[in-house]
Amino acid sequence: MPLLMKNPFNSIVFIASFAMLVLFSSCGTVENIEVELTNPVMTNTGDQFTTVATIKNTSSEVQVLYSIDIGDLYTAGFMLMESVPNYTESMHIPFDNSTSYSYHTAIPAHGSIEVELTWQALKQGDFRDEFDFCINSDIEFLSVEQRTIVQ
């Protein structure tokens, strides 16, 4: 008998884990969205800096920025001090190793929005990870790698 069948709970956990992996490792196609991230490549411990995300909608229809999911390897070096506009909710997603900041903000047709994230550098290091911009749903996203070195 296979190992998973000895304990029904293990089978349920395995199936649920596999389903979550498939759900969150795949993404739908994001069309007509361009993302540009700007921030300093280097900063000093204790300093604050701002990351500006410009999300451009090239479609003739309104689209929605659902959330920005930021990888744990990046946030390990920083504390998010402020977001403009404010996010409505945040939660850590352990199976994705990221923190999700919900916005649910409309991006006008043929228009753009900016999100400004103000960080404080907590410790020295080279911090790099993905910023996932979830568009029109929680599972359709564009990924942009971000890197900041703290001296």
Coordinates of N, CA, C and O in Angstrom, one line a residue:
M1 N 0.8 -1.2 0.0 CA 0.0 0.0 0.0 C 0.9 1.2 0.0 O 1.8 1.3 0.8
P2 N 0.6 2.2 -0.8 CA 1.4 3.5 -0.9 C 1.4 4.2 0.5 O 0.4 4.1 1.2
L3 N 2.4 4.9 0.8 CA 2.6 5.6 2.0 C 1.5 6.5 2.3 O 1.0 6.6 3.4
L4 N 1.0 7.2 1.3 CA -0.1 8.2 1.6 C -1.4 7.6 2.0 O -2.2 8.2 2.6
M5 N -1.6 6.4 1.6 CA -2.9 5.7 1.9 C -2.9 5.2 3.3 O -4.0 4.9 3.8
K6 N -1.8 5.1 4.0 CA -1.8 4.6 5.4 C -2.6 5.5 6.3 O -3.2 5.1 7.2
N7 N -2.4 6.8 6.1 CA -3.1 7.8 6.9 C -3.9 8.7 6.0 O -3.3 9.5 5.2
P8 N -5.2 8.7 6.1 CA -6.0 9.5 5.2 C -5.7 11.0 5.3 O -5.8 11.8 4.4
F9 N -5.3 11.4 6.5 CA -5.0 12.9 6.7 C -3.8 13.2 5.8 O -3.8 14.3 5.2
N10 N -2.8 12.4 5.7 CA -1.6 12.6 4.9 C -2.1 12.8 3.4 O -1.5 13.7 2.7
S11 N -3.0 12.0 3.0 CA -3.5 12.1 1.6 C -4.2 13.5 1.3 O -4.0 14.1 0.3
I12 N -5.0 13.9 2.3 CA -5.7 15.2 2.2 C -4.7 16.3 2.1 O -4.8 17.2 1.3
V13 N -3.7 16.3 3.1 CA -2.7 17.3 3.1 C -1.9 17.3 1.8 O -1.6 18.4 1.2
F14 N -1.5 16.2 1.3 CA -0.8 16.1 0.0 C -1.6 16.7 -1.1 O -1.1 17.5 -1.9
I15 N -2.8 16.3 -1.2 CA -3.7 16.8 -2.3 C -3.9 18.3 -2.2 O -3.8 19.0 -3.2
A16 N -4.1 18.8 -1.0 CA -4.3 20.2 -0.8 C -3.0 21.0 -1.1 O -3.1 22.1 -1.8
S17 N -1.9 20.5 -0.7 CA -0.6 21.1 -1.0 C -0.3 21.2 -2.5 O 0.1 22.2 -3.0
F18 N -0.6 20.1 -3.1 CA -0.4 20.0 -4.6 C -1.3 21.0 -5.3 O -0.9 21.7 -6.2
A19 N -2.6 21.1 -4.9 CA -3.5 22.0 -5.5 C -3.0 23.5 -5.3 O -3.1 24.3 -6.2
M20 N -2.6 23.8 -4.1 CA -2.1 25.1 -3.9 C -0.8 25.4 -4.7 O -0.7 26.5 -5.2
L21 N 0.0 24.5 -4.8 CA 1.3 24.6 -5.6 C 0.9 24.9 -7.1 O 1.4 25.8 -7.7
V22 N 0.0 24.2 -7.6 CA -0.5 24.4 -9.0 C -1.1 25.7 -9.2 O -0.8 26.5 -10.1
L23 N -2.0 26.1 -8.2 CA -2.7 27.3 -8.3 C -1.8 28.5 -8.3 O -1.9 29.4 -9.1
F24 N -0.8 28.5 -7.3 CA 0.0 29.7 -7.2 C 1.3 29.7 -7.9 O 2.0 30.6 -7.9
S25 N 1.6 28.6 -8.6 CA 2.8 28.6 -9.5 C 2.4 28.9 -10.9 O 3.3 29.1 -11.7
S26 N 1.1 28.9 -11.2 CA 0.7 29.2 -12.5 C 0.0 30.6 -12.5 O -0.4 31.1 -11.4
C27 N 0.0 31.3 -13.6 CA -0.7 32.5 -13.6 C -1.3 32.7 -15.0 O -0.9 32.1 -15.9
G28 N -2.4 33.4 -15.0 CA -3.1 33.7 -16.2 C -2.2 34.7 -17.0 O -1.3 35.3 -16.5
T29 N -2.6 35.0 -18.2 CA -2.0 35.9 -19.0 C -2.4 37.3 -18.7 O -3.6 37.6 -18.7
V30 N -1.5 38.2 -18.4 CA -1.8 39.6 -18.2 C -1.5 40.3 -19.5 O -0.4 40.3 -20.0
E31 N -2.5 41.0 -20.1 CA -2.4 41.7 -21.3 C -2.6 43.2 -21.2 O -3.4 43.6 -20.3
N32 N -1.9 43.9 -22.0 CA -2.0 45.4 -22.1 C -1.7 46.1 -20.8 O -2.2 47.1 -20.4
I33 N -0.7 45.5 -20.0 CA -0.2 46.2 -18.8 C 1.3 46.2 -18.9 O 2.0 45.3 -19.3
E34 N 1.8 47.4 -18.5 CA 3.3 47.6 -18.5 C 3.6 48.1 -17.1 O 2.9 49.0 -16.6
V35 N 4.7 47.6 -16.5 CA 5.1 48.0 -15.1 C 6.5 48.5 -15.1 O 7.4 47.8 -15.7
E36 N 6.7 49.6 -14.5 CA 8.1 50.1 -14.3 C 8.3 50.4 -12.9 O 7.5 51.0 -12.2
L37 N 9.4 49.9 -12.3 CA 9.8 50.1 -10.9 C 11.0 51.0 -10.9 O 12.0 50.7 -11.6
T38 N 11.0 52.0 -10.0 CA 12.2 52.8 -9.8 C 12.5 52.9 -8.4 O 11.6 53.1 -7.6
N39 N 13.7 52.8 -8.0 CA 14.2 53.1 -6.6 C 15.7 53.0 -6.6 O 16.3 52.5 -7.6
P40 N 16.3 53.6 -5.6 CA 17.8 53.5 -5.6 C 18.3 52.1 -5.5 O 17.7 51.2 -4.8
V41 N 19.4 51.9 -6.1 CA 20.1 50.5 -6.1 C 20.8 50.3 -4.8 O 20.9 49.2 -4.2
M42 N 21.3 51.5 -4.2 CA 22.0 51.4 -2.9 C 21.4 52.4 -1.9 O 21.0 53.4 -2.3
T43 N 21.5 52.0 -0.6 CA 21.1 52.9 0.4 C 21.9 52.5 1.7 O 22.7 51.5 1.7
N44 N 21.7 53.2 2.8 CA 22.4 52.9 4.0 C 21.4 52.4 5.1 O 20.2 52.8 5.1
T45 N 21.9 51.6 6.0 CA 21.1 51.2 7.1 C 20.5 52.4 7.9 O 21.1 53.3 8.1
G46 N 19.2 52.3 8.1 CA 18.5 53.3 8.8 C 17.8 54.3 7.9 O 16.9 55.1 8.3
D47 N 18.3 54.4 6.6 CA 17.7 55.4 5.7 C 16.4 54.9 5.2 O 16.1 53.7 5.1
Q48 N 15.6 55.9 4.8 CA 14.3 55.7 4.1 C 14.5 56.0 2.6 O 15.2 56.9 2.2
F49 N 13.8 55.2 1.8 CA 13.7 55.5 0.4 C 12.4 55.0 -0.2 O 11.6 54.3 0.5
T50 N 12.1 55.5 -1.4 CA 10.8 55.2 -2.0 C 11.0 54.4 -3.3 O 11.8 54.8 -4.2
T51 N 10.2 53.3 -3.4 CA 10.0 52.6 -4.7 C 8.8 53.1 -5.3 O 7.7 53.2 -4.7
V52 N 8.9 53.5 -6.6 CA 7.7 54.0 -7.3 C 7.4 53.0 -8.4 O 8.3 52.6 -9.2
A53 N 6.2 52.5 -8.3 CA 5.7 51.5 -9.4 C 4.7 52.3 -10.2 O 3.7 52.8 -9.7
T54 N 5.0 52.3 -11.5 CA 4.1 52.9 -12.5 C 3.5 51.8 -13.3 O 4.2 51.0 -13.9
I55 N 2.2 51.7 -13.2 CA 1.4 50.6 -13.8 C 0.6 51.2 -15.0 O -0.3 52.0 -14.7
K56 N 1.0 50.9 -16.2 CA 0.3 51.5 -17.4 C -0.6 50.5 -18.0 O -0.2 49.4 -18.3
N57 N -1.8 51.0 -18.3 CA -2.8 50.2 -19.0 C -2.9 50.7 -20.4 O -3.4 51.8 -20.7
T58 N -2.5 49.8 -21.4 CA -2.6 50.2 -22.8 C -3.9 49.7 -23.5 O -4.0 49.9 -24.7
S59 N -4.8 49.1 -22.7 CA -6.0 48.6 -23.2 C -7.1 49.8 -23.3 O -7.0 50.8 -22.6
S60 N -8.1 49.5 -24.0 CA -9.2 50.5 -24.1 C -10.3 50.2 -23.0 O -11.3 50.8 -23.0
E61 N -10.0 49.2 -22.1 CA -10.9 48.9 -21.0 C -10.1 49.1 -19.7 O -8.9 48.9 -19.6
V62 N -10.9 49.5 -18.7 CA -10.4 49.6 -17.3 C -9.9 48.3 -16.8 O -10.5 47.2 -17.1
Q63 N -8.7 48.3 -16.2 CA -8.2 47.1 -15.5 C -8.0 47.4 -14.0 O -8.1 48.6 -13.6
V64 N -7.7 46.4 -13.2 CA -7.7 46.6 -11.8 C -6.4 46.0 -11.2 O -6.0 44.9 -11.5
L65 N -5.7 46.9 -10.4 CA -4.5 46.4 -9.7 C -5.1 45.7 -8.4 O -5.6 46.4 -7.5
Y66 N -5.1 44.4 -8.4 CA -5.6 43.7 -7.2 C -4.7 43.8 -6.0 O -5.1 44.1 -4.9
S67 N -3.4 43.5 -6.3 CA -2.4 43.5 -5.2 C -1.0 43.6 -5.8 O -0.8 43.3 -6.9
I68 N -0.1 43.9 -4.9 CA 1.3 43.7 -5.1 C 1.9 42.8 -4.1 O 1.7 42.9 -2.9
D69 N 2.4 41.7 -4.6 CA 3.0 40.6 -3.7 C 4.5 40.8 -3.8 O 5.1 40.7 -4.8
I70 N 5.1 41.0 -2.6 CA 6.6 41.2 -2.5 C 7.3 40.1 -1.8 O 6.9 39.7 -0.7
G71 N 8.3 39.5 -2.5 CA 9.0 38.4 -2.0 C 9.7 38.6 -0.7 O 10.3 39.7 -0.4
D72 N 9.7 37.6 0.2 CA 10.4 37.7 1.5 C 11.9 37.9 1.4 O 12.4 38.5 2.4
L73 N 12.5 37.5 0.4 CA 14.0 37.8 0.3 C 14.3 39.3 0.2 O 15.3 39.8 0.6
Y74 N 13.3 40.0 -0.4 CA 13.5 41.5 -0.5 C 13.1 42.1 0.9 O 13.8 42.9 1.4
T75 N 11.9 41.8 1.4 CA 11.5 42.4 2.6 C 12.2 42.0 3.9 O 12.1 42.7 4.9
A76 N 13.1 41.1 3.8 CA 14.0 40.7 4.9 C 14.9 41.9 5.4 O 15.3 41.9 6.5
G77 N 15.1 42.8 4.5 CA 16.0 43.9 4.8 C 15.3 45.2 5.1 O 16.0 46.2 5.4
F78 N 14.0 45.3 4.9 CA 13.3 46.5 5.0 C 12.0 46.4 5.7 O 11.4 45.4 5.8
M79 N 11.6 47.6 6.2 CA 10.2 47.7 6.8 C 9.4 48.7 5.9 O 9.9 49.8 5.6
L80 N 8.3 48.3 5.5 CA 7.4 49.2 4.7 C 6.8 50.2 5.7 O 6.1 49.8 6.6
M81 N 7.1 51.5 5.4 CA 6.7 52.5 6.3 C 5.4 53.2 5.8 O 4.5 53.6 6.6
E82 N 5.2 53.2 4.5 CA 4.0 53.9 4.0 C 3.8 53.5 2.5 O 4.7 53.1 1.8
S83 N 2.5 53.5 2.2 CA 2.1 53.2 0.8 C 1.1 54.3 0.4 O 0.2 54.6 1.1
V84 N 1.4 54.8 -0.8 CA 0.5 55.8 -1.4 C 0.1 55.3 -2.8 O 1.0 55.2 -3.6
P85 N -1.1 55.0 -3.1 CA -2.3 55.0 -2.2 C -2.1 53.9 -1.1 O -1.3 53.0 -1.2
N86 N -2.9 54.0 0.0 CA -2.9 53.0 1.0 C -3.4 51.7 0.5 O -4.3 51.6 -0.3
Y87 N -2.8 50.6 1.0 CA -3.3 49.3 0.7 C -4.5 49.0 1.7 O -4.5 49.6 2.7
T88 N -5.4 48.1 1.3 CA -6.6 47.9 2.1 C -6.3 46.7 3.1 O -7.0 46.6 4.1
E89 N -5.4 45.9 2.8 CA -5.1 44.7 3.6 C -3.8 44.1 3.2 O -3.3 44.3 2.1
S90 N -3.1 43.5 4.2 CA -1.9 42.8 3.9 C -1.9 41.5 4.6 O -2.5 41.3 5.7
M91 N -1.2 40.5 4.0 CA -1.1 39.2 4.6 C 0.1 38.5 4.1 O 0.5 38.7 2.9
H92 N 0.8 37.7 5.0 CA 1.9 36.9 4.5 C 1.4 35.6 3.9 O 0.4 35.0 4.4
I93 N 2.0 35.2 2.8 CA 1.6 34.0 2.1 C 2.8 33.0 2.2 O 3.7 33.1 1.4
P94 N 2.8 32.2 3.2 CA 4.0 31.3 3.5 C 4.4 30.4 2.3 O 5.5 30.2 2.0
F95 N 3.4 29.8 1.6 CA 3.7 28.9 0.5 C 4.3 29.6 -0.7 O 4.8 28.9 -1.6
D96 N 4.1 30.9 -0.7 CA 4.7 31.7 -1.9 C 5.9 32.5 -1.4 O 6.5 33.2 -2.2
N97 N 6.2 32.5 -0.1 CA 7.3 33.3 0.5 C 7.2 34.7 0.1 O 8.1 35.3 -0.4
S98 N 6.0 35.3 0.3 CA 5.8 36.7 0.0 C 4.7 37.4 0.9 O 4.0 36.6 1.6
T99 N 4.7 38.7 0.9 CA 3.6 39.4 1.6 C 2.8 40.1 0.5 O 3.3 40.7 -0.4
S100 N 1.5 39.9 0.6 CA 0.6 40.5 -0.4 C -0.1 41.8 0.2 O -0.6 41.7 1.3
Y101 N 0.0 42.8 -0.6 CA -0.7 44.1 -0.2 C -1.8 44.3 -1.2 O -1.6 44.5 -2.4
S102 N -3.0 44.3 -0.7 CA -4.2 44.5 -1.6 C -4.6 45.9 -1.8 O -4.5 46.8 -0.9
Y103 N -4.9 46.3 -3.1 CA -5.2 47.6 -3.5 C -6.6 47.7 -4.1 O -7.3 48.6 -3.8
H104 N -6.9 46.8 -5.0 CA -8.2 46.8 -5.7 C -8.5 48.2 -6.3 O -9.5 48.8 -6.1
T105 N -7.5 48.7 -7.0 CA -7.5 50.1 -7.6 C -7.6 50.0 -9.1 O -6.9 49.3 -9.8
A106 N -8.6 50.8 -9.6 CA -8.8 50.8 -11.1 C -7.6 51.5 -11.8 O -7.1 52.5 -11.3
I107 N -7.2 50.9 -12.9 CA -6.2 51.5 -13.8 C -7.0 52.0 -15.0 O -7.5 51.1 -15.8
P108 N -7.2 53.3 -15.3 CA -8.0 53.7 -16.4 C -7.6 53.2 -17.7 O -6.4 53.0 -17.9
A109 N -8.5 53.1 -18.6 CA -8.2 52.7 -20.0 C -7.2 53.8 -20.6 O -7.4 55.0 -20.4
H110 N -6.1 53.3 -21.2 CA -5.1 54.1 -21.8 C -4.5 55.1 -20.8 O -4.1 56.2 -21.1
G111 N -4.5 54.7 -19.5 CA -4.0 55.5 -18.4 C -3.0 54.7 -17.6 O -2.6 53.6 -17.9
S112 N -2.6 55.4 -16.5 CA -1.7 54.7 -15.6 C -2.0 55.1 -14.1 O -2.7 56.2 -13.9
I113 N -1.4 54.4 -13.2 CA -1.4 54.7 -11.8 C 0.0 54.6 -11.2 O 0.8 53.9 -11.8
E114 N 0.2 55.3 -10.2 CA 1.5 55.1 -9.5 C 1.3 54.6 -8.1 O 0.3 55.0 -7.4
V115 N 2.1 53.7 -7.6 CA 2.1 53.3 -6.2 C 3.5 53.6 -5.7 O 4.5 53.2 -6.2
E116 N 3.5 54.4 -4.6 CA 4.8 54.7 -3.9 C 4.9 54.0 -2.6 O 4.0 54.1 -1.7
L117 N 5.9 53.2 -2.5 CA 6.2 52.4 -1.3 C 7.4 53.0 -0.6 O 8.5 53.0 -1.2
T118 N 7.3 53.5 0.6 CA 8.4 54.0 1.3 C 8.9 53.0 2.3 O 8.1 52.5 3.1
W119 N 10.2 52.7 2.2 CA 10.8 51.7 3.0 C 11.9 52.3 4.0 O 12.4 53.3 3.7
Q120 N 12.1 51.6 5.1 CA 13.3 51.9 5.9 C 14.2 50.7 5.9 O 13.8 49.6 6.1
A121 N 15.5 51.0 5.6 CA 16.5 49.9 5.5 C 16.8 49.5 7.0 O 17.2 50.3 7.8
L122 N 16.7 48.2 7.2 CA 16.9 47.7 8.6 C 18.3 47.1 8.9 O 18.8 47.2 10.0
K123 N 18.9 46.5 7.8 CA 20.2 45.9 8.1 C 21.0 45.8 6.7 O 20.4 46.0 5.7
Q124 N 22.3 45.6 6.9 CA 23.2 45.5 5.7 C 22.9 44.3 4.9 O 22.5 43.2 5.5
G125 N 23.0 44.3 3.6 CA 22.9 43.1 2.8 C 22.5 43.5 1.4 O 22.3 44.6 1.0
D126 N 22.4 42.5 0.6 CA 22.0 42.6 -0.8 C 20.6 41.9 -0.9 O 20.6 40.6 -0.8
F127 N 19.6 42.6 -1.1 CA 18.2 42.1 -1.0 C 17.6 42.2 -2.4 O 17.5 43.2 -3.0
R128 N 17.1 41.0 -2.9 CA 16.6 40.8 -4.2 C 15.5 39.8 -4.2 O 15.6 38.7 -3.6
D129 N 14.4 40.2 -4.8 CA 13.2 39.2 -5.0 C 12.2 39.8 -6.0 O 12.4 40.9 -6.5
E130 N 11.2 39.1 -6.2 CA 10.1 39.4 -7.2 C 9.1 40.3 -6.5 O 8.7 40.1 -5.4
F131 N 8.6 41.3 -7.3 CA 7.4 42.1 -7.0 C 6.4 41.6 -8.0 O 6.6 41.7 -9.3
D132 N 5.3 40.9 -7.6 CA 4.3 40.4 -8.5 C 3.1 41.4 -8.5 O 2.6 41.7 -7.4
F133 N 2.7 41.9 -9.6 CA 1.6 42.8 -9.8 C 0.4 42.1 -10.3 O 0.4 41.7 -11.4
C134 N -0.5 41.8 -9.4 CA -1.7 41.0 -9.7 C -2.7 41.9 -10.3 O -3.2 42.9 -9.7
I135 N -3.1 41.6 -11.5 CA -4.0 42.4 -12.4 C -5.3 41.6 -12.6 O -5.3 40.5 -13.1
N136 N -6.4 42.2 -12.3 CA -7.8 41.7 -12.6 C -8.1 40.5 -11.8 O -9.3 40.0 -11.8
S137 N -7.2 39.9 -11.0 CA -7.5 38.7 -10.2 C -6.3 38.5 -9.3 O -5.2 39.1 -9.5
D138 N -6.4 37.6 -8.3 CA -5.3 37.3 -7.5 C -4.3 36.4 -8.1 O -3.2 36.2 -7.5
I139 N -4.6 35.8 -9.2 CA -3.7 34.8 -9.8 C -3.1 35.1 -11.2 O -2.4 34.4 -11.8
E140 N -3.5 36.3 -11.7 CA -2.9 36.8 -13.0 C -2.0 37.9 -12.6 O -2.4 38.9 -12.1
F141 N -0.7 37.7 -12.9 CA 0.3 38.7 -12.5 C 1.5 38.8 -13.4 O 1.8 37.9 -14.1
L142 N 2.1 40.0 -13.3 CA 3.4 40.2 -13.9 C 4.4 40.3 -12.8 O 4.2 40.9 -11.8
S143 N 5.6 39.7 -13.1 CA 6.7 39.7 -12.1 C 7.8 40.6 -12.5 O 8.2 40.6 -13.7
V144 N 8.3 41.4 -11.6 CA 9.4 42.3 -11.9 C 10.4 42.1 -10.7 O 10.1 42.2 -9.5
E145 N 11.7 41.8 -11.0 CA 12.7 41.6 -10.0 C 13.2 42.9 -9.5 O 13.4 43.9 -10.3
Q146 N 13.3 43.0 -8.2 CA 13.8 44.3 -7.6 C 15.0 43.9 -6.7 O 15.0 42.9 -6.0
R147 N 16.0 44.8 -6.7 CA 17.2 44.6 -5.9 C 17.6 45.9 -5.3 O 17.7 47.0 -5.9
T148 N 18.0 45.9 -4.0 CA 18.5 47.0 -3.3 C 19.6 46.5 -2.4 O 19.4 45.6 -1.6
I149 N 20.8 47.2 -2.4 CA 21.9 46.9 -1.5 C 21.9 47.9 -0.4 O 21.8 49.1 -0.6
V150 N 22.0 47.4 0.8 CA 22.1 48.2 2.0 C 23.5 48.1 2.6 O 24.0 47.1 2.9
Q151 N 24.1 49.3 2.8 CA 25.5 49.4 3.3 C 25.4 49.7 4.8 O 24.5 50.3 5.3

